[in-house]
mmCIF file of C-alpha atoms in Angstrom:
data_model
loop_
_atom_site.group_PDB
_atom_site.id
_atom_site.type_symbol
_atom_site.label_atom_id
_atom_site.label_comp_id
_atom_site.label_asym_id
_atom_site.label_seq_id
_atom_site.Cartn_x
_atom_site.Cartn_y
_atom_site.Cartn_z
ATOM 1 C CA MET Z 1 -5.350 17.941 -2.387
ATOM 2 C CA GLN Z 2 -5.075 14.683 -4.442
ATOM 3 C CA PRO Z 3 -3.441 11.801 -3.963
ATOM 4 C CA ILE Z 4 0.326 11.673 -4.132
ATOM 5 C CA ALA Z 5 0.418 7.828 -5.787
ATOM 6 C CA SER Z 6 3.968 5.680 -5.620
ATOM 7 C CA VAL Z 7 5.321 9.390 -3.348
ATOM 8 C CA SER Z 8 3.406 7.982 -0.378
ATOM 9 C CA LYS Z 9 5.876 5.286 -0.384
ATOM 10 C CA THR Z 10 8.047 7.992 1.646
ATOM 11 C CA VAL Z 11 5.500 8.032 4.581
ATOM 12 C CA VAL Z 12 6.279 4.142 4.385
ATOM 13 C CA GLY Z 13 10.285 4.429 4.367
ATOM 14 C CA LEU Z 14 9.635 7.223 7.259
ATOM 15 C CA ALA Z 15 7.115 4.982 9.127
ATOM 16 C CA LEU Z 16 9.840 1.912 8.861
ATOM 17 C CA LEU Z 17 12.493 4.449 10.762
ATOM 18 C CA LYS Z 18 10.320 5.531 13.353
ATOM 19 C CA ALA Z 19 9.024 2.329 14.398
ATOM 20 C CA GLN Z 20 13.096 0.675 14.335
ATOM 21 C CA GLU Z 21 13.541 4.231 16.438
ATOM 22 C CA LEU Z 22 11.206 3.166 18.959
ATOM 23 C CA GLY Z 23 11.962 -0.561 19.491
ATOM 24 C CA LEU Z 24 8.887 -1.567 17.277
ATOM 25 C CA LEU Z 25 10.465 -3.743 14.823
ATOM 26 C CA ASN Z 26 14.028 -4.346 13.467
ATOM 27 C CA LEU Z 27 14.784 -3.138 9.571
ATOM 28 C CA ASP Z 28 16.551 -6.773 9.441
ATOM 29 C CA ALA Z 29 14.766 -9.251 11.123
ATOM 30 C CA PRO Z 30 12.582 -11.455 8.819
ATOM 31 C CA VAL Z 31 8.816 -9.945 7.765
ATOM 32 C CA ASN Z 32 7.742 -13.886 9.733
ATOM 33 C CA LYS Z 33 8.713 -12.227 13.317
ATOM 34 C CA TYR Z 34 5.582 -10.134 13.467
ATOM 35 C CA LEU Z 35 3.171 -11.411 10.383
ATOM 36 C CA LEU Z 36 -0.218 -13.650 11.335
ATOM 37 C CA PHE Z 37 0.877 -16.100 8.380
ATOM 38 C CA PRO Z 38 4.119 -16.743 6.661
ATOM 39 C CA VAL Z 39 5.339 -15.025 3.576
ATOM 40 C CA VAL Z 40 7.782 -17.231 1.227
ATOM 41 C CA ASN Z 41 9.640 -17.249 -1.852
ATOM 42 C CA PRO Z 42 8.529 -20.455 -3.643
ATOM 43 C CA ALA Z 43 12.274 -20.495 -4.922
ATOM 44 C CA PHE Z 44 13.456 -19.936 -1.901
ATOM 45 C CA PRO Z 45 12.237 -21.319 0.987
ATOM 46 C CA ASP Z 46 14.644 -21.230 3.391
ATOM 47 C CA VAL Z 47 15.560 -17.408 2.918
ATOM 48 C CA PRO Z 48 14.317 -15.217 5.071
ATOM 49 C CA ILE Z 49 12.243 -11.536 2.957
ATOM 50 C CA THR Z 50 13.350 -8.829 5.847
ATOM 51 C CA LEU Z 51 11.468 -5.869 6.608
ATOM 52 C CA ARG Z 52 15.009 -4.599 4.508
ATOM 53 C CA HIS Z 53 14.036 -5.743 1.756
ATOM 54 C CA LEU Z 54 10.627 -4.547 1.251
ATOM 55 C CA ALA Z 55 12.197 -0.536 2.372
ATOM 56 C CA THR Z 56 14.950 -1.458 -0.764
ATOM 57 C CA HIS Z 57 12.305 -3.276 -2.793
ATOM 58 C CA THR Z 58 14.926 -5.857 -2.681
ATOM 59 C CA SER Z 59 12.436 -9.174 -2.097
ATOM 60 C CA GLY Z 60 11.445 -10.638 -4.479
ATOM 61 C CA ILE Z 61 7.115 -9.752 -4.106
ATOM 62 C CA ARG Z 62 6.092 -8.702 -7.246
ATOM 63 C CA ASP Z 63 2.648 -6.887 -8.304
ATOM 64 C CA ASN Z 64 0.775 -10.006 -9.401
ATOM 65 C CA ASP Z 65 -2.860 -10.123 -11.694
ATOM 66 C CA PHE Z 66 -4.762 -9.410 -8.811
ATOM 67 C CA TYR Z 67 -2.780 -6.503 -8.130
ATOM 68 C CA LEU Z 68 -4.029 -4.547 -11.406
ATOM 69 C CA SER Z 69 -7.515 -6.019 -11.095
ATOM 70 C CA LYS Z 70 -8.873 -6.626 -7.404
ATOM 71 C CA ASN Z 71 -6.899 -3.481 -5.493
ATOM 72 C CA TYR Z 72 -8.798 0.075 -7.113
ATOM 73 C CA TYR Z 73 -12.136 0.922 -5.827
ATOM 74 C CA LEU Z 74 -14.696 3.227 -6.532
ATOM 75 C CA ARG Z 75 -15.257 5.854 -3.663
ATOM 76 C CA PRO Z 76 -19.672 5.068 -2.740
ATOM 77 C CA GLY Z 77 -22.286 7.554 -4.738
ATOM 78 C CA GLN Z 78 -20.528 8.185 -7.754
ATOM 79 C CA ASP Z 79 -22.566 7.336 -11.027
ATOM 80 C CA VAL Z 80 -20.607 5.020 -12.860
ATOM 81 C CA GLN Z 81 -21.659 2.300 -14.883
ATOM 82 C CA GLY Z 82 -19.272 -0.700 -14.661
ATOM 83 C CA SER Z 83 -15.555 -1.096 -14.187
ATOM 84 C CA LEU Z 84 -13.807 1.129 -16.395
ATOM 85 C CA ALA Z 85 -10.558 0.741 -17.201
ATOM 86 C CA PHE Z 86 -6.781 2.332 -15.738
ATOM 87 C CA GLU Z 87 -3.710 2.446 -17.587
ATOM 88 C CA ASP Z 88 -5.093 0.075 -19.916
ATOM 89 C CA MET Z 89 -5.320 -3.229 -16.853
ATOM 90 C CA GLN Z 90 -6.148 -1.838 -13.666
ATOM 91 C CA THR Z 91 -10.489 -1.819 -13.299
ATOM 92 C CA PHE Z 92 -12.210 0.169 -10.234
ATOM 93 C CA ILE Z 93 -14.640 -2.207 -8.842
ATOM 94 C CA PRO Z 94 -17.295 -1.303 -6.296
ATOM 95 C CA ALA Z 95 -16.746 -0.153 -2.768
ATOM 96 C CA ASP Z 96 -18.543 -3.265 -1.926
ATOM 97 C CA SER Z 97 -16.321 -5.564 -2.828
ATOM 98 C CA VAL Z 98 -13.240 -4.089 -0.901
ATOM 99 C CA VAL Z 99 -11.040 -6.104 0.871
ATOM 100 C CA SER Z 100 -9.184 -5.064 4.030
ATOM 101 C CA LEU Z 101 -5.024 -4.509 3.593
ATOM 102 C CA ALA Z 102 -4.641 -7.942 5.787
ATOM 103 C CA VAL Z 103 -7.326 -10.010 4.232
ATOM 104 C CA PHE Z 104 -5.813 -8.792 0.629
ATOM 105 C CA LEU Z 105 -2.470 -9.354 1.679
ATOM 106 C CA HIS Z 106 -2.645 -12.861 2.667
ATOM 107 C CA ASN Z 107 -4.588 -13.575 -0.378
ATOM 108 C CA VAL Z 108 -2.333 -12.459 -2.300
ATOM 109 C CA LEU Z 109 1.128 -14.029 -0.336
ATOM 110 C CA THR Z 110 0.223 -16.996 0.795
ATOM 111 C CA PRO Z 111 -0.535 -20.497 -1.210
ATOM 112 C CA THR Z 112 -3.620 -20.683 0.324
ATOM 113 C CA GLY Z 113 -4.817 -17.553 -1.029
ATOM 114 C CA LYS Z 114 -7.302 -17.566 -3.662
ATOM 115 C CA TRP Z 115 -4.747 -14.908 -5.209
ATOM 116 C CA TYR Z 116 -2.036 -16.298 -5.713
ATOM 117 C CA GLN Z 117 0.044 -16.847 -8.364
ATOM 118 C CA ALA Z 118 3.431 -18.053 -7.857
ATOM 119 C CA LYS Z 119 4.489 -15.661 -10.264
ATOM 120 C CA GLY Z 120 3.832 -13.481 -7.269
ATOM 121 C CA PHE Z 121 7.950 -14.233 -6.702
ATOM 122 C CA LEU Z 122 10.724 -13.609 -9.133
ATOM 123 C CA ALA Z 123 12.820 -16.907 -9.002
ATOM 124 C CA ARG Z 124 16.176 -14.817 -7.429
ATOM 125 C CA ARG Z 125 17.152 -15.445 -3.487
ATOM 126 C CA PRO Z 126 15.894 -11.907 -1.440
ATOM 127 C CA GLY Z 127 17.885 -8.962 -1.080
ATOM 128 C CA ALA Z 128 19.477 -10.354 -4.676
ATOM 129 C CA LEU Z 129 17.430 -7.881 -6.838
ATOM 130 C CA TYR Z 130 16.465 -4.604 -7.405
ATOM 131 C CA ASP Z 131 11.761 -4.810 -9.069
ATOM 132 C CA TYR Z 132 9.729 -2.639 -7.479
ATOM 133 C CA SER Z 133 7.325 -3.117 -5.281
ATOM 134 C CA ASN Z 134 3.862 -2.356 -4.815
ATOM 135 C CA VAL Z 135 2.627 -4.934 -2.695
ATOM 136 C CA GLY Z 136 5.991 -5.417 -0.863
ATOM 137 C CA THR Z 137 5.733 -1.777 0.132
ATOM 138 C CA SER Z 138 1.997 -2.587 1.540
ATOM 139 C CA LEU Z 139 3.869 -5.464 3.599
ATOM 140 C CA ALA Z 140 6.110 -2.824 5.234
ATOM 141 C CA ALA Z 141 2.982 -1.007 5.852
ATOM 142 C CA TYR Z 142 0.793 -4.379 7.408
ATOM 143 C CA VAL Z 143 4.010 -5.397 9.459
ATOM 144 C CA VAL Z 144 3.844 -1.809 11.635
ATOM 145 C CA GLU Z 145 0.863 -1.614 11.747
ATOM 146 C CA LEU Z 146 1.114 -5.227 13.534
ATOM 147 C CA ALA Z 147 4.503 -3.878 15.233
ATOM 148 C CA SER Z 148 2.699 -1.241 17.233
ATOM 149 C CA LYS Z 149 -0.035 -2.826 17.621
ATOM 150 C CA GLN Z 150 -2.522 0.273 15.813
ATOM 151 C CA PRO Z 151 -3.509 1.072 12.102
ATOM 152 C CA PHE Z 152 -0.965 2.802 10.215
ATOM 153 C CA PRO Z 153 -2.606 5.540 9.686
ATOM 154 C CA THR Z 154 -3.329 6.270 12.976
ATOM 155 C CA PHE Z 155 0.792 5.320 13.311
ATOM 156 C CA LYS Z 156 1.271 7.257 10.794
ATOM 157 C CA ALA Z 157 -1.083 10.199 11.755
ATOM 158 C CA ARG Z 158 0.532 10.291 15.489
ATOM 159 C CA TYR Z 159 4.316 10.442 14.771
ATOM 160 C CA LEU Z 160 4.659 11.952 11.277
ATOM 161 C CA THR Z 161 1.472 14.371 10.151
ATOM 162 C CA ARG Z 162 0.306 15.524 13.379
ATOM 163 C CA PRO Z 163 4.129 16.555 14.570
ATOM 164 C CA LEU Z 164 4.131 18.608 10.922
ATOM 165 C CA HIS Z 165 0.917 20.280 11.086
ATOM 166 C CA MET Z 166 -0.168 18.104 8.269
ATOM 167 C CA ARG Z 167 -4.116 19.519 7.692
ATOM 168 C CA ALA Z 168 -4.856 18.244 4.369
ATOM 169 C CA SER Z 169 -3.062 14.882 4.257
ATOM 170 C CA GLY Z 170 -4.237 11.510 5.319
ATOM 171 C CA TRP Z 171 -5.108 7.768 3.446
ATOM 172 C CA ARG Z 172 -8.483 8.366 3.066
ATOM 173 C CA PHE Z 173 -11.406 10.273 1.980
ATOM 174 C CA ALA Z 174 -12.730 10.418 5.325
ATOM 175 C CA ASP Z 175 -10.035 11.276 7.136
ATOM 176 C CA VAL Z 176 -9.650 14.908 4.442
ATOM 177 C CA ALA Z 177 -12.133 17.622 3.695
ATOM 178 C CA PHE Z 178 -13.545 16.188 0.754
ATOM 179 C CA VAL Z 179 -14.509 18.999 -1.097
ATOM 180 C CA ARG Z 180 -10.960 20.608 -1.197
ATOM 181 C CA HIS Z 181 -9.930 16.899 -3.634
ATOM 182 C CA ALA Z 182 -9.020 17.232 -6.301
ATOM 183 C CA ARG Z 183 -10.612 16.220 -9.742
ATOM 184 C CA LEU Z 184 -8.621 13.852 -11.747
ATOM 185 C CA TYR Z 185 -8.392 12.998 -15.091
ATOM 186 C CA ALA Z 186 -7.758 9.953 -17.615
ATOM 187 C CA SER Z 187 -7.901 12.861 -20.542
ATOM 188 C CA PRO Z 188 -8.704 16.719 -21.211
ATOM 189 C CA ALA Z 189 -12.350 14.814 -21.778
ATOM 190 C CA VAL Z 190 -12.397 11.989 -19.333
ATOM 191 C CA PRO Z 191 -12.846 12.738 -15.661
ATOM 192 C CA LEU Z 192 -11.290 9.457 -13.729
ATOM 193 C CA PRO Z 193 -13.855 8.744 -10.376
ATOM 194 C CA TYR Z 194 -12.648 8.960 -7.305
ATOM 195 C CA TYR Z 195 -10.976 5.903 -5.920
ATOM 196 C CA GLU Z 196 -9.051 4.403 -2.780
ATOM 197 C CA GLN Z 197 -6.938 1.307 -2.665
ATOM 198 C CA ALA Z 198 -6.911 -2.071 -1.069
ATOM 199 C CA THR Z 199 -3.702 -1.158 -0.377
ATOM 200 C CA TYR Z 200 -3.702 1.952 0.414
ATOM 201 C CA PRO Z 201 -0.008 2.379 2.022
ATOM 202 C CA ASP Z 202 1.857 1.983 -1.384
ATOM 203 C CA GLY Z 203 0.895 4.999 -2.818
ATOM 204 C CA GLY Z 204 -2.895 6.252 -1.687
ATOM 205 C CA VAL Z 205 -1.597 9.434 0.779
ATOM 206 C CA ARG Z 206 -3.899 12.663 -0.475
ATOM 207 C CA SER Z 207 -2.575 15.488 0.163
ATOM 208 C CA SER Z 208 -1.714 19.553 -0.703
ATOM 209 C CA ILE Z 209 1.157 20.930 -1.961
ATOM 210 C CA ALA Z 210 1.599 23.090 1.601
ATOM 211 C CA ASP Z 211 1.376 19.972 3.245
ATOM 212 C CA LEU Z 212 3.785 17.885 1.134
ATOM 213 C CA SER Z 213 6.691 20.497 1.338
ATOM 214 C CA LYS Z 214 6.747 19.909 5.020
#
């Protein structure tokens, strides 16, 4: 098994639809109806961002500098010296420095957050322009978590992986048989360390070919 990266967003989309089917949320409702902190585009403070905007990458939420530097963290117990560059921008941080999804989103998306940047929002009306957003996807998953009153991985397991008997899939190393996990490489001679993400919903699913085909 290995990380399936942004294909993980398919799982978030399914979770949103399932949550709406269960009557837990409405895709056209403002996200602030469900959140514990307000998320507002500073250029359009009176225009609500909806779940549909998040799902279709039209929310105007962008991945700011701190998404690239505070998001990928090392699996404990690896012999790695310092932080390692990833794709020339992202860096790995120690496991003891990780924050929860809720804390990360609050700090990136609200003006009182320590990682907030105005450029984290497009100067375009929500719903007007497609702009790919990892943070927006993770915010959608967090809404599912709040609306369902259960951790997002628990919701996903209950309504997706268990019914489909996807026994080799999970968000965290703790959810899967690590001995079966593939080793990733930056180049043929340079292995990447094992890592997870604070914003795990946008790219953290680990799965096998057999499971993913289901």
